[in-house]
Coordinates of C-alpha atoms in Angstrom, one line a residue:
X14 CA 91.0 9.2 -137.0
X15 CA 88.1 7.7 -136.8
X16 CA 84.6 8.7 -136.7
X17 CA 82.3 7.7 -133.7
X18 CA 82.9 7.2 -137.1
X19 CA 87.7 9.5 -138.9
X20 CA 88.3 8.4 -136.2
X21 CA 88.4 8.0 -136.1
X22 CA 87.7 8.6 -134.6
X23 CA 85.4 9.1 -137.2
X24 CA 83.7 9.1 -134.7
X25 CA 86.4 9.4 -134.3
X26 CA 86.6 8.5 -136.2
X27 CA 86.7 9.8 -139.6
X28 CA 89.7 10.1 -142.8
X29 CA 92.7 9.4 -145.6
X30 CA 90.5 9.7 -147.9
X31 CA 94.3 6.9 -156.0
X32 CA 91.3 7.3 -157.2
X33 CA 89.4 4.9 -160.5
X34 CA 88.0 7.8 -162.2
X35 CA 88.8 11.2 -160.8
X36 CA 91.3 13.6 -158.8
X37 CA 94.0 11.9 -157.3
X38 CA 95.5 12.3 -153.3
X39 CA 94.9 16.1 -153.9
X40 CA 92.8 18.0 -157.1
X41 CA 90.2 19.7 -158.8
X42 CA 87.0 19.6 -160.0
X43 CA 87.2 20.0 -163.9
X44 CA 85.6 22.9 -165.8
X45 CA 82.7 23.9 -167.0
X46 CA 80.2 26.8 -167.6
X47 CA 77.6 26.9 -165.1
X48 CA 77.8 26.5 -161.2
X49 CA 75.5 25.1 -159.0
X50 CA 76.2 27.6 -155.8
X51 CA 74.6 30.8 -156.0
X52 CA 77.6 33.0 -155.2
X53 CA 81.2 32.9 -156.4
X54 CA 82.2 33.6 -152.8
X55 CA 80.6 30.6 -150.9
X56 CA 80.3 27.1 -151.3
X57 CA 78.0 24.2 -149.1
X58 CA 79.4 21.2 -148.1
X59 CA 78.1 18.3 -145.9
X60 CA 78.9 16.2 -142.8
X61 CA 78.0 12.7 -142.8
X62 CA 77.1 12.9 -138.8
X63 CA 76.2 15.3 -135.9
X64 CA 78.9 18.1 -134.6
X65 CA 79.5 17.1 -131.5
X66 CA 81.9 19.6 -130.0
X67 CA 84.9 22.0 -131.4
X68 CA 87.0 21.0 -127.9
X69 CA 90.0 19.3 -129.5
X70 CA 91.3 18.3 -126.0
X71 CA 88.0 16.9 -124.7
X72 CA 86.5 14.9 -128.1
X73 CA 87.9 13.5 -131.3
X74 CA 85.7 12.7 -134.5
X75 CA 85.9 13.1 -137.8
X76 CA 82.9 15.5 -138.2
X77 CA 85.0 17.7 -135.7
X78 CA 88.0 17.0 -137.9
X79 CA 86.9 18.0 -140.8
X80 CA 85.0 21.0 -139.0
X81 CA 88.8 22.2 -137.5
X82 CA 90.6 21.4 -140.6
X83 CA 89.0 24.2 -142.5
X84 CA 88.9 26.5 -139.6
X85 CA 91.9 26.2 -137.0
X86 CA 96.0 25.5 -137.9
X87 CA 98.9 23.5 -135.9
X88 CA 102.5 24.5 -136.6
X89 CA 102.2 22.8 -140.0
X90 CA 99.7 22.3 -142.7
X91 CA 99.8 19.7 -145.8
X92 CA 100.1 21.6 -149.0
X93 CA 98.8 21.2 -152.3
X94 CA 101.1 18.1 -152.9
X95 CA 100.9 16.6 -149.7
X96 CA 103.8 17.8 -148.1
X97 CA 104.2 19.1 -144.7
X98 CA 104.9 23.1 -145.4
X99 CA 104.9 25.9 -142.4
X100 CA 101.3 26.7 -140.8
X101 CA 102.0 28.3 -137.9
X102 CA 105.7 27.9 -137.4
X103 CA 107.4 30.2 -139.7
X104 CA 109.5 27.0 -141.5
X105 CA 109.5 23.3 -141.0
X106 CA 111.7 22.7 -138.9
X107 CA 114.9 19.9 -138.3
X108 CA 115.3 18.4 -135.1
X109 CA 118.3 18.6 -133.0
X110 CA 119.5 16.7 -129.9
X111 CA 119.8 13.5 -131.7
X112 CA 116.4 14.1 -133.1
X113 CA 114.9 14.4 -129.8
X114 CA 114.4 18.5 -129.6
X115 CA 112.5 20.7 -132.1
X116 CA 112.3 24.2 -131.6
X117 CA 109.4 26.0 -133.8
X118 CA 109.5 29.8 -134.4
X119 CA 105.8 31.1 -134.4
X120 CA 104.5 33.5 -137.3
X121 CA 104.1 37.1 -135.2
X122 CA 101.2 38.5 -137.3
X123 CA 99.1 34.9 -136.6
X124 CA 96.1 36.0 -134.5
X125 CA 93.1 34.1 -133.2
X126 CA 89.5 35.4 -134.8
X127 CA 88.9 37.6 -131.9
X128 CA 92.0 39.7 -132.3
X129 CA 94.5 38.0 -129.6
X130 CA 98.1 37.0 -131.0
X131 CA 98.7 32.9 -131.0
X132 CA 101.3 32.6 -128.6
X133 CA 103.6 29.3 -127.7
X134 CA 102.1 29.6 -124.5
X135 CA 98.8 28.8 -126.1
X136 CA 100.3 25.4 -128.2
X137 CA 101.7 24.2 -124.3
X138 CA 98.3 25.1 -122.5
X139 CA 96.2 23.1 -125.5
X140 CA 98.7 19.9 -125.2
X141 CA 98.8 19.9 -121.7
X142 CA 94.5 19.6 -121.9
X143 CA 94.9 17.2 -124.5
X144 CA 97.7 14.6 -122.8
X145 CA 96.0 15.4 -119.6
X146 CA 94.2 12.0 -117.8
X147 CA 91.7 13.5 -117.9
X148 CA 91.1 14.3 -121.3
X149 CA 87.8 12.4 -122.8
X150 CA 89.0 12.8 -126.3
X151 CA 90.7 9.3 -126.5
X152 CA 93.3 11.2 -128.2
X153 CA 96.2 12.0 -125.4
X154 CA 97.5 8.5 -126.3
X155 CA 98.9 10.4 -129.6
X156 CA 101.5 12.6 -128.0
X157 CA 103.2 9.4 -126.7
X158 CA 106.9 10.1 -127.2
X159 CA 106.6 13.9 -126.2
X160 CA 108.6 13.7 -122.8
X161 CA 106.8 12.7 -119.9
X162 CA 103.3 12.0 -121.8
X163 CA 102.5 8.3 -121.1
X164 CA 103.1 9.6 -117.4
X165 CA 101.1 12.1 -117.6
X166 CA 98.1 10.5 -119.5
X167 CA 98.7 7.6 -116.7
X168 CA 97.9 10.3 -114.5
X169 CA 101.5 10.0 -112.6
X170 CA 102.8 13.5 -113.2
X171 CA 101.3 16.7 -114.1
X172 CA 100.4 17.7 -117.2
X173 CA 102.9 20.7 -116.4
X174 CA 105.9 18.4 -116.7
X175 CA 105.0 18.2 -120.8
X176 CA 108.3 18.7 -122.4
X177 CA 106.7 21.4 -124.7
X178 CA 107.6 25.0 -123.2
X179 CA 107.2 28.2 -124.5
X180 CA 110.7 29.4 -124.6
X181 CA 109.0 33.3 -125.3
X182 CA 105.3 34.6 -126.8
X183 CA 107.0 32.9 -130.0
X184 CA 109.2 30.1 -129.7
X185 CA 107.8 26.7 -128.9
X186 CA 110.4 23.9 -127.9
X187 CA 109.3 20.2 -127.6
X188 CA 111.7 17.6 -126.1
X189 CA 111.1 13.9 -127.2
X190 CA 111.9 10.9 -125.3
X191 CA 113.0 8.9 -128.1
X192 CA 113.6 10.0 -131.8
X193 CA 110.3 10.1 -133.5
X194 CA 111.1 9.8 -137.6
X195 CA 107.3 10.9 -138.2
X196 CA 107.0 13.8 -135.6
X197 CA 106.5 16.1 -138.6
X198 CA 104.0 14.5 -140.2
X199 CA 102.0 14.5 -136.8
X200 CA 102.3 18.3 -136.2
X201 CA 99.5 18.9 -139.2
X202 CA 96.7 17.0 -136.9
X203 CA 93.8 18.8 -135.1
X204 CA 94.9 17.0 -132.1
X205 CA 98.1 19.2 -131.8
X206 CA 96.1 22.7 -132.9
X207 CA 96.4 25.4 -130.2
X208 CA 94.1 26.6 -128.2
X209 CA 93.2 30.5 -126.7
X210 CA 94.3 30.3 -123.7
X211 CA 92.5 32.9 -122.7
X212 CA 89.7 32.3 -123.9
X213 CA 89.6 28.3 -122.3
X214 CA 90.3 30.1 -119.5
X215 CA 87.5 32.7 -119.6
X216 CA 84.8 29.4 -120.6
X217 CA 86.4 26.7 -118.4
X218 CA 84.7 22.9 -119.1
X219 CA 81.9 25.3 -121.2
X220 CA 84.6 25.5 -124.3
X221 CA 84.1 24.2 -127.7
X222 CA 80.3 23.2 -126.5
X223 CA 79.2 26.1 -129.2
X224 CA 81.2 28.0 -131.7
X225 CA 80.4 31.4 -129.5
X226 CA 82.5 29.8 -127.1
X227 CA 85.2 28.6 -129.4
X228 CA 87.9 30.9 -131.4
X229 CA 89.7 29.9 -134.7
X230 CA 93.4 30.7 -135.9
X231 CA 92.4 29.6 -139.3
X232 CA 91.2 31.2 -142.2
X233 CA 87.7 30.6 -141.3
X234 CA 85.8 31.0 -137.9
X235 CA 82.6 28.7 -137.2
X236 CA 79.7 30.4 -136.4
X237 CA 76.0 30.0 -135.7
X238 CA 77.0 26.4 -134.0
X239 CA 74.4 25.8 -130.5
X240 CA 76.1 22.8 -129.5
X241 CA 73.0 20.6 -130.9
X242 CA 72.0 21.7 -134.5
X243 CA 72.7 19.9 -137.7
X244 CA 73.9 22.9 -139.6
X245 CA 76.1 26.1 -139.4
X246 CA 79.1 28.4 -140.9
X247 CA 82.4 28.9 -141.6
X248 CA 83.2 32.5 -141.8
X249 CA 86.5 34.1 -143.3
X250 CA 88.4 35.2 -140.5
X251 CA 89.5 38.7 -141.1
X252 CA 92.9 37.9 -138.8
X253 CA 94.3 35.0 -140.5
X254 CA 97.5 35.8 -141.6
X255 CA 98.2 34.9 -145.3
X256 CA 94.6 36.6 -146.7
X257 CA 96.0 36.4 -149.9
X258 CA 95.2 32.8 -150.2
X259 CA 91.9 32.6 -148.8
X260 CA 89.3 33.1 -151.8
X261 CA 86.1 32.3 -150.4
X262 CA 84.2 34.4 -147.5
X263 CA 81.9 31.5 -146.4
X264 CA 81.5 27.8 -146.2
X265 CA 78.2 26.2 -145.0
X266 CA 77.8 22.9 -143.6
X267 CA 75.5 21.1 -143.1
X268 CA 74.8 16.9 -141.6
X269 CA 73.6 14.6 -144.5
X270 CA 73.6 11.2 -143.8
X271 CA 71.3 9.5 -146.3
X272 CA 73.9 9.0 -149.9
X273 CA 70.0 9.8 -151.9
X274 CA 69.1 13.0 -150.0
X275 CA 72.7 14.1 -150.7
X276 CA 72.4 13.2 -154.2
X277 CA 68.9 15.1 -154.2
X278 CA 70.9 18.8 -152.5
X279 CA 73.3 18.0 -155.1
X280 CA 71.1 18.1 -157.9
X281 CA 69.5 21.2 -156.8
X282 CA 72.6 23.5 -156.5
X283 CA 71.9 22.8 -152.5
X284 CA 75.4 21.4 -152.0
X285 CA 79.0 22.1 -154.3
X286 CA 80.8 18.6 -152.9
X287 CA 78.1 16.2 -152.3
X288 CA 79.6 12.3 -150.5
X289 CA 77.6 9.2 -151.7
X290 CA 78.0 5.6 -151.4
X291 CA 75.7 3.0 -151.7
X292 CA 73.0 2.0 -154.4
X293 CA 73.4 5.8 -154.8
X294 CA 77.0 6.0 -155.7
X295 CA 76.6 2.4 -158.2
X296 CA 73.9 4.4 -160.2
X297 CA 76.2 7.3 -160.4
X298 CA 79.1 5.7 -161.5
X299 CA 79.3 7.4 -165.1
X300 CA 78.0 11.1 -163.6
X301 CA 80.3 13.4 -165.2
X302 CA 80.6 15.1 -161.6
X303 CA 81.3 12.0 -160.0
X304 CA 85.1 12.2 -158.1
X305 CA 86.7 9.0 -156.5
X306 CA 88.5 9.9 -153.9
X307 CA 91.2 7.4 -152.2
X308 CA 91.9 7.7 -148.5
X309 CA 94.6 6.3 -146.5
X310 CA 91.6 4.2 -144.4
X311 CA 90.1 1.1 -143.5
X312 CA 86.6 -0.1 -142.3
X313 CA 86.8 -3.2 -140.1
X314 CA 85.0 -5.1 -137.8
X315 CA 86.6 -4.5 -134.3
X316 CA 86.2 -7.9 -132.1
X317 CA 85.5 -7.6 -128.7
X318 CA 88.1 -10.0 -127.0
X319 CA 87.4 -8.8 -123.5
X320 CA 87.7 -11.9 -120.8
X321 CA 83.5 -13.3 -121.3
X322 CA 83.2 -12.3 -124.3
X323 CA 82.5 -14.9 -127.1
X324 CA 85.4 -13.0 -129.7
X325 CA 87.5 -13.7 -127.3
X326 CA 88.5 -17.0 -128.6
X327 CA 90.8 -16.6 -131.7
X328 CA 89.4 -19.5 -133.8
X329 CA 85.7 -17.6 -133.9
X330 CA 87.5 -14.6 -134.7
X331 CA 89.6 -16.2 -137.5
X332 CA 86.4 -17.9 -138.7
X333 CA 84.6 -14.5 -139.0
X334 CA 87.2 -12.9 -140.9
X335 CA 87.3 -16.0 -143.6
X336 CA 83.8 -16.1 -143.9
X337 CA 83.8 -12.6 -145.7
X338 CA 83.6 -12.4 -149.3
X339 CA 85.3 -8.7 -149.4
X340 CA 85.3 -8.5 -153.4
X341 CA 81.5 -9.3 -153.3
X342 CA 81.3 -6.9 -150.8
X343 CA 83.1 -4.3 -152.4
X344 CA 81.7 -4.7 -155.7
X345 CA 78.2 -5.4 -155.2
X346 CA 77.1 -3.8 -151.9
X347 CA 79.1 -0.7 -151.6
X348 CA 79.6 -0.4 -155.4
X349 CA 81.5 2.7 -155.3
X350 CA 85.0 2.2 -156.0
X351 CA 85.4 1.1 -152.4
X352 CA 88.1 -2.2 -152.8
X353 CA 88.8 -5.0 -150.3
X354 CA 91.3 -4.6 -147.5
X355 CA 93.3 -7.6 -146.1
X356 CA 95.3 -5.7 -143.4
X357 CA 94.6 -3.1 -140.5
X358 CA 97.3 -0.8 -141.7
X359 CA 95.8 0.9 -144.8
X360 CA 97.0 0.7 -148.6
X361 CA 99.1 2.9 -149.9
X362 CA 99.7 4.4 -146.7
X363 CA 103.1 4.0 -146.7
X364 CA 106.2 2.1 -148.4
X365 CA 108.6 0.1 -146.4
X366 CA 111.8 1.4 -147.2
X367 CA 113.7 -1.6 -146.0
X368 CA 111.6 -3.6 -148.7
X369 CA 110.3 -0.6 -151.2
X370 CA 107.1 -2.6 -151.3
X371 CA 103.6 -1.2 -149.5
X372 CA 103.2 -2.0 -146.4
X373 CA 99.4 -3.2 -146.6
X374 CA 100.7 -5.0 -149.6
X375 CA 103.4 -7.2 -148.3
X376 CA 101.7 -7.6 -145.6
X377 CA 98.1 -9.3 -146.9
X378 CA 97.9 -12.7 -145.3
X379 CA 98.2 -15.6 -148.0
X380 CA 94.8 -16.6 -147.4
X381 CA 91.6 -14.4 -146.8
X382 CA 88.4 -16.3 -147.6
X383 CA 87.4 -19.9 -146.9
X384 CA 84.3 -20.5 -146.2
X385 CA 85.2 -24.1 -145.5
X386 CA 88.4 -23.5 -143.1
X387 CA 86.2 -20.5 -141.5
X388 CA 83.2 -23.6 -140.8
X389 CA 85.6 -25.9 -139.4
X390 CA 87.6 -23.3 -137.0
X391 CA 84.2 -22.0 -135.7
X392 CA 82.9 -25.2 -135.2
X393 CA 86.3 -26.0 -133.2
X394 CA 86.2 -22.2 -131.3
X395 CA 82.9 -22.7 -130.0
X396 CA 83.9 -26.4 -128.4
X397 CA 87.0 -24.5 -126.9
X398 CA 84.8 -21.7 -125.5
X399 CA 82.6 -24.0 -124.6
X400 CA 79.6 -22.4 -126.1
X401 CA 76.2 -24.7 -126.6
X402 CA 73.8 -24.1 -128.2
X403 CA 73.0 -21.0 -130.4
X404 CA 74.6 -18.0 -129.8
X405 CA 74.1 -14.5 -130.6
X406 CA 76.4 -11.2 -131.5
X407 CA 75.6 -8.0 -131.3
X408 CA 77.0 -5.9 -134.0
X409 CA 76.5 -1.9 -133.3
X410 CA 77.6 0.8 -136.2
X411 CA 76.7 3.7 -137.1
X412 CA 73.3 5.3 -138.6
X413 CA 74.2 6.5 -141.7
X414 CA 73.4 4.2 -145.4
X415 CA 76.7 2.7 -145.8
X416 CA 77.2 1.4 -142.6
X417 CA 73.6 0.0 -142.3
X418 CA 74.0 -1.6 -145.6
X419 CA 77.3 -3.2 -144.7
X420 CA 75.8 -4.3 -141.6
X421 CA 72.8 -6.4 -143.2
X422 CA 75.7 -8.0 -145.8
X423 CA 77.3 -9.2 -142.8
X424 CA 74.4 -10.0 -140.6
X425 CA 73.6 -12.2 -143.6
X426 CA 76.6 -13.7 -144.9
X427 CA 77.6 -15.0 -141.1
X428 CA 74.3 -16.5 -140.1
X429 CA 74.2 -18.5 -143.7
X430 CA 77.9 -19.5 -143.6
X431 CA 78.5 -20.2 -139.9
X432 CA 76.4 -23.1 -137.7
X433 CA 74.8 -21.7 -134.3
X434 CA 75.3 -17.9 -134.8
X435 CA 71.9 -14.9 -134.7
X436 CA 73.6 -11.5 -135.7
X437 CA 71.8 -9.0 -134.3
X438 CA 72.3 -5.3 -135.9
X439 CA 72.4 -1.6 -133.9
X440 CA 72.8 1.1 -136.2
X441 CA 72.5 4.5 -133.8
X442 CA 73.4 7.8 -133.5
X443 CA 77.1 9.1 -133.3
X444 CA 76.6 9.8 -129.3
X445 CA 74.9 6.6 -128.6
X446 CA 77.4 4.4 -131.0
X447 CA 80.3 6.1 -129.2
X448 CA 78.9 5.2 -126.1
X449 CA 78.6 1.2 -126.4
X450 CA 82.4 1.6 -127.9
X451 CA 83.3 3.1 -124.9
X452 CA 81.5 0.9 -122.6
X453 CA 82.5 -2.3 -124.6
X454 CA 78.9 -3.7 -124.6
X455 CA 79.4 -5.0 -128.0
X456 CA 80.5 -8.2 -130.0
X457 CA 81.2 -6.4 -133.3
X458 CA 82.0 -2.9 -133.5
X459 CA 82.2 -1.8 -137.4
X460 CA 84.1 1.1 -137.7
X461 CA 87.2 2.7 -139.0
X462 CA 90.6 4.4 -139.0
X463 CA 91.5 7.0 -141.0
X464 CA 95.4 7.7 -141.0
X465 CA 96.7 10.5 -139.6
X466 CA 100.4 10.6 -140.5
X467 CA 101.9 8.1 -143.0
X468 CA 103.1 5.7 -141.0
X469 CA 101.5 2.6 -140.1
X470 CA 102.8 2.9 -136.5
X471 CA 99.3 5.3 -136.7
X472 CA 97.3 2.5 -136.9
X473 CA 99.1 -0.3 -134.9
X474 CA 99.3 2.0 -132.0
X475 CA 95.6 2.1 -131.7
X476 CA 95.5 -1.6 -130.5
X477 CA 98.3 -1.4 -128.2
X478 CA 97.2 -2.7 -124.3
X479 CA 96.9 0.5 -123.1
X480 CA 95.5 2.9 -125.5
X481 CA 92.5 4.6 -125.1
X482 CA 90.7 3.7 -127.8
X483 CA 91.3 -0.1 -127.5
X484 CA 87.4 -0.6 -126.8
X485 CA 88.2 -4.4 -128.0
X486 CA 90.4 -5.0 -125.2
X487 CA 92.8 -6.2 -127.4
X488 CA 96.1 -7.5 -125.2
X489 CA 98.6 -10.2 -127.4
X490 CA 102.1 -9.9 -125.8
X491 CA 104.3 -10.3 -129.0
X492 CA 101.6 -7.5 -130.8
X493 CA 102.9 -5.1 -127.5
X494 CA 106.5 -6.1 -127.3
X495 CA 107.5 -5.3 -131.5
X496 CA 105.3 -2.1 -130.9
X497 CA 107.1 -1.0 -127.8
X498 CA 110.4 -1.7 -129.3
X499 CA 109.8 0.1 -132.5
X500 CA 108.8 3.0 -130.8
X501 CA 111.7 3.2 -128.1
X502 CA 115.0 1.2 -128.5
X503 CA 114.6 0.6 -132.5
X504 CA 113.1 4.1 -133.6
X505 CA 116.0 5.7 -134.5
X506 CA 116.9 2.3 -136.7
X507 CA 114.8 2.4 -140.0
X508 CA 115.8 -1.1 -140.7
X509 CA 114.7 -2.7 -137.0
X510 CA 112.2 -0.3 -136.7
X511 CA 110.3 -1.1 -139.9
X512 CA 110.6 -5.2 -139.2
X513 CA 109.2 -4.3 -135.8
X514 CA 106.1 -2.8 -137.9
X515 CA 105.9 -6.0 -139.8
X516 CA 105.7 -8.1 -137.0
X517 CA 103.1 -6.1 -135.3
X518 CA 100.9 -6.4 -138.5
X519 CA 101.4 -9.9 -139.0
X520 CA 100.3 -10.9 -135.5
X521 CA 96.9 -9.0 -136.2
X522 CA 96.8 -11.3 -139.3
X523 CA 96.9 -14.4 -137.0
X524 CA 95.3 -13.1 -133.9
X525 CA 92.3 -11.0 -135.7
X526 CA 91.4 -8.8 -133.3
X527 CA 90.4 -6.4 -136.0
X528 CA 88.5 -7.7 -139.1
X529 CA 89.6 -5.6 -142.1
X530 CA 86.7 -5.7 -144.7
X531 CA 87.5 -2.2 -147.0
X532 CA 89.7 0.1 -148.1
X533 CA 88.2 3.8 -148.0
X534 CA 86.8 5.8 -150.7
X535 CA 85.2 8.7 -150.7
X536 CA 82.8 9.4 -154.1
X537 CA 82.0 12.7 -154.5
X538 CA 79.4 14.7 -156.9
X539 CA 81.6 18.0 -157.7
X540 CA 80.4 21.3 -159.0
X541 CA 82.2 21.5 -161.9
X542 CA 83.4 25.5 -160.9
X543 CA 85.0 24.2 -157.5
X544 CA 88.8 24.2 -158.3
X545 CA 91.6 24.0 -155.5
X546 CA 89.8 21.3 -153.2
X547 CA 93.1 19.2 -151.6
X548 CA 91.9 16.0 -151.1
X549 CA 95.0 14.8 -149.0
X550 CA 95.0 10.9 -148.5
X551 CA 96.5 11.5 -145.0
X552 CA 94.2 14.1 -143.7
X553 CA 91.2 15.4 -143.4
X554 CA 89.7 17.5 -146.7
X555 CA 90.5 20.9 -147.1
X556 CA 88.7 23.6 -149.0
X557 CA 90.4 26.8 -147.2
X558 CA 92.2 27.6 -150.8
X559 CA 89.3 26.6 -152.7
X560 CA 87.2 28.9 -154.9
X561 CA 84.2 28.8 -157.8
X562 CA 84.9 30.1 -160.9
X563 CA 82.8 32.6 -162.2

């Protein structure tokens, strides 16, 4: 996900997110004898950029992420220790038809916040918006392998001819086209949450635009959301099924996107799980509150390699990539336990069973910074592209500290190491960012991906000709043809399949469409009375079973 950021988006995405000194993929504040909220029953947490919308089919960042994670549920959920357990569906289910057909039994007491049971019917009407052409959430791409979904996002068939039907009110049935070995995995992601059909029905193009016009099969409902303010709430929802483990009756949120003013709301019992980074986060580093946090991400710079475009040449691009001193970086701009990534495909997302090394790991390119080799191969990419003269890239980013401080390091470093070259930096708001991504009128695009399922065909996926959210126009015929394969005639083959995912990776390393620079980490400032926060590396943040001591 990524976040426009997760997507990430966060956006988009977000997000993901083991840890120097704190909780590892999933924990707990430690103890102590004071709290810093002023009720035992509610806890304040913050959102690093605007809510944009709570319409799963029609947007996809990782403010909304996080936002549905603690409010809505899919079939499954990720538990405590990581693992995919029943949300919805009664059990996790096995496939049959050669791993091509689940069938999902649906919980009969699960009920939306306003009362209405959550049908089948109303998993098939939400995936059917969201694989639809016309879905604006750059997300449809992600339910490629579902029978007849690259059709339908191609807008050749009807979103109808999904092979997800609802069997009765509570048996769901989705046919594959191929075997998918992480289909499981996927079912925990906001993408694949239902949606009240009636209610989308009832609201039309209006839904998700405020959280009156939104309703919530999670243990919380959000409330008190316009469509445009930087604040709100998430309710308990009286309906959710397993009360039991809900502790807390409200969660406010609110955007923060300065590291300082969250340190400040921290310090004043404003916020009880307060993100920094920056200068902020390096002063902070010995704060007995202070929680690393390790996510399954990576910030990059995506290239623009669109026909025109300066990136498009594949020497500049190399050249930009060895240029970058990522432990100087790391340790002395972000300073927050952040470390240096060498591959798209995140560390310690997953292990290549074939190998039983990490995949990011065996993977890193022997050589990642040369400031001499990266002089020379500009100096040659420019004569090849014909470029005289000076020329100038625009890099665009987000507003928040992090990303404005990255983006001076790497105004900087370029313009000093390379000949010819004026960086020229946009750090905007969410909307406005997401908007030059969209319309490609960038050079550099510094952004994100936070993984949604362990599998590095997550991230490779994203830079595939076709997908949605390939705003760097990326199109390298060996890159599509291991990703095809691994996804259609080898995914049933762990050994083919996983060699297909090396190759994939290791033409990124020598085309560079995508500049990795960091891995993610989240710091947090903790009330020390927060307990049962699952910080999942795969996944957004969850604080439904969280609660304060008193």
């Amino acid at each position: 996900m990524k976040n426009k950021v997760l997507l990430g988006g966060l956006a988009v995405g977000l997000s993901v997110l083991l840890a120097a000194c704190g909780s590892k993929a999933s924990g707990n504040a430690s103890s102590s004898s004071s709290s810093t909220s002023g009720s035992t029953t509610k806890i304040s947490l913050m959102q690093n950029s605007e809510l944009l919308s709570l319409d799963n089919s029609n947007f996809a960042d990782l403010t909304m992420w996080n936002v549905l994670e603690n409010s809505m549920e899919g079939l499954y959920r990720q538990d405590s220790n990581n693992k995919v357990s029943a949300g919805i569906a009664e059990s996790v289910v096995k496939p049959t038809n050669n791993g091509k057909t689940y069938t999902f039994h649906l919980r009969h007491n699960a009920k939306w916040s306003n009362g209405d049971a959550v049908t089948a019917n109303d998993f098939v009407k939400s995936w059917q918006r969201s694989v639809s052409a016309k879905s604006k959430s750059g997300y449809n791409y992600i339910f490629s392998g579902i029978k007849n979904a690259d059709k339908i996002s191609d807008g050749k068939l009807s979103p109808t001819k999904l092979g997800a039907k609802a069997v009765d009110a509570h048996t769901l049935q989705v046919n594959l086209e191929h075997p998918m070995p992480y289909f499981s995995k996927m079912m925990i992601l906001p993408a694949f949450f239902p949606q009240d059909s009636k209610v989308v029905q009832k609201y039309g193009s209006k839904y998700g635009t405020s959280s009156d016009k939104t309703v919530f099969d999670g243990p919380f409902k959000v409330t008190g959301w316009t469509g445009t303010n930087d604040s709100w709430k998430l309710l308990r929802n009286s309906h959710y099924y397993d009360q039991k483990a809900i502790h807390l009756k409200e969660i406010d949120m609110q955007v923060v996107k300065d590291a300082n003013t969250a340190h400040n709301l921290f310090s004043k019992g404003q916020l009880d799980d307060a993100t920094i980074t920056g200068v902020t986060a390096q002063g902070l580093q010995k704060d007995k509150n202070l929680q690393h946090v390790q996510k399954a991400g990576t910030y990059y710079l995506r290239l623009n390699t669109k026909s025109g475009k300066t990136l498009n040449n594949v020497k500049l691009r190399q050249a930009v990539s060895l240029a970058i001193d990522r432990n100087h970086l790391t340790k002395d701009v972000l300073a927050d336990g952040s470390t240096p990534a060498y591959t798209y495909v995140a560390q310690g997302l997953a292990t290549d069973p074939t190998t039983g090394k990490d995949f990011a790991t065996e993977m890193k390119p022997s050589e990642t910074y040369n400031v001499t080799k990266a002089k020379q191969l500009w100096k040659e990419g420019l004569k090849e592209a014909k470029v005289k003269g000076n020329v100038t890239l625009e890099l665009v980013g987000a507003d928040d500290t992090m990303y404005k401080n990255v983006a001076q390091y790497l105004q900087g470093t370029l313009q000093q190491k390379l000949s010819n070259v004026k960086v020229s930096t946009q750090n905007l708001p969410t909307k406005s960012w997401s908007g030059k991504e969209a319309a490609g009128t960038f050079d550099f695009d510094q952004t994100f991906w936070l993984a949604d399922f362990g599998d590095p065909e997550n991230f490779l996926s994203i830079l595939t000709k076709n997908n949605p959210q390939n705003y760097g126009h990326y199109a390298d015929s060996q890159f599509n043809a291991a990703m095809t394969d691994a996804t259609t005639s080898n995914a049933a083959n762990e050994s083919s399949y996983w060699k297909d995912m090396r190759t994939a990776q290791k033409r990124l390393n020598e085309t560079m469409p995508v500049v990795p620079l960091y891995s993610m980490v989240e710091s947090h400032l903790v009330n020390p009375k927060l307990k049962g926060i699952e910080y999942h590396p795969v996944g957004e943040n969850d604080y439904t079973r969280a609660y304060l001591e008193k």
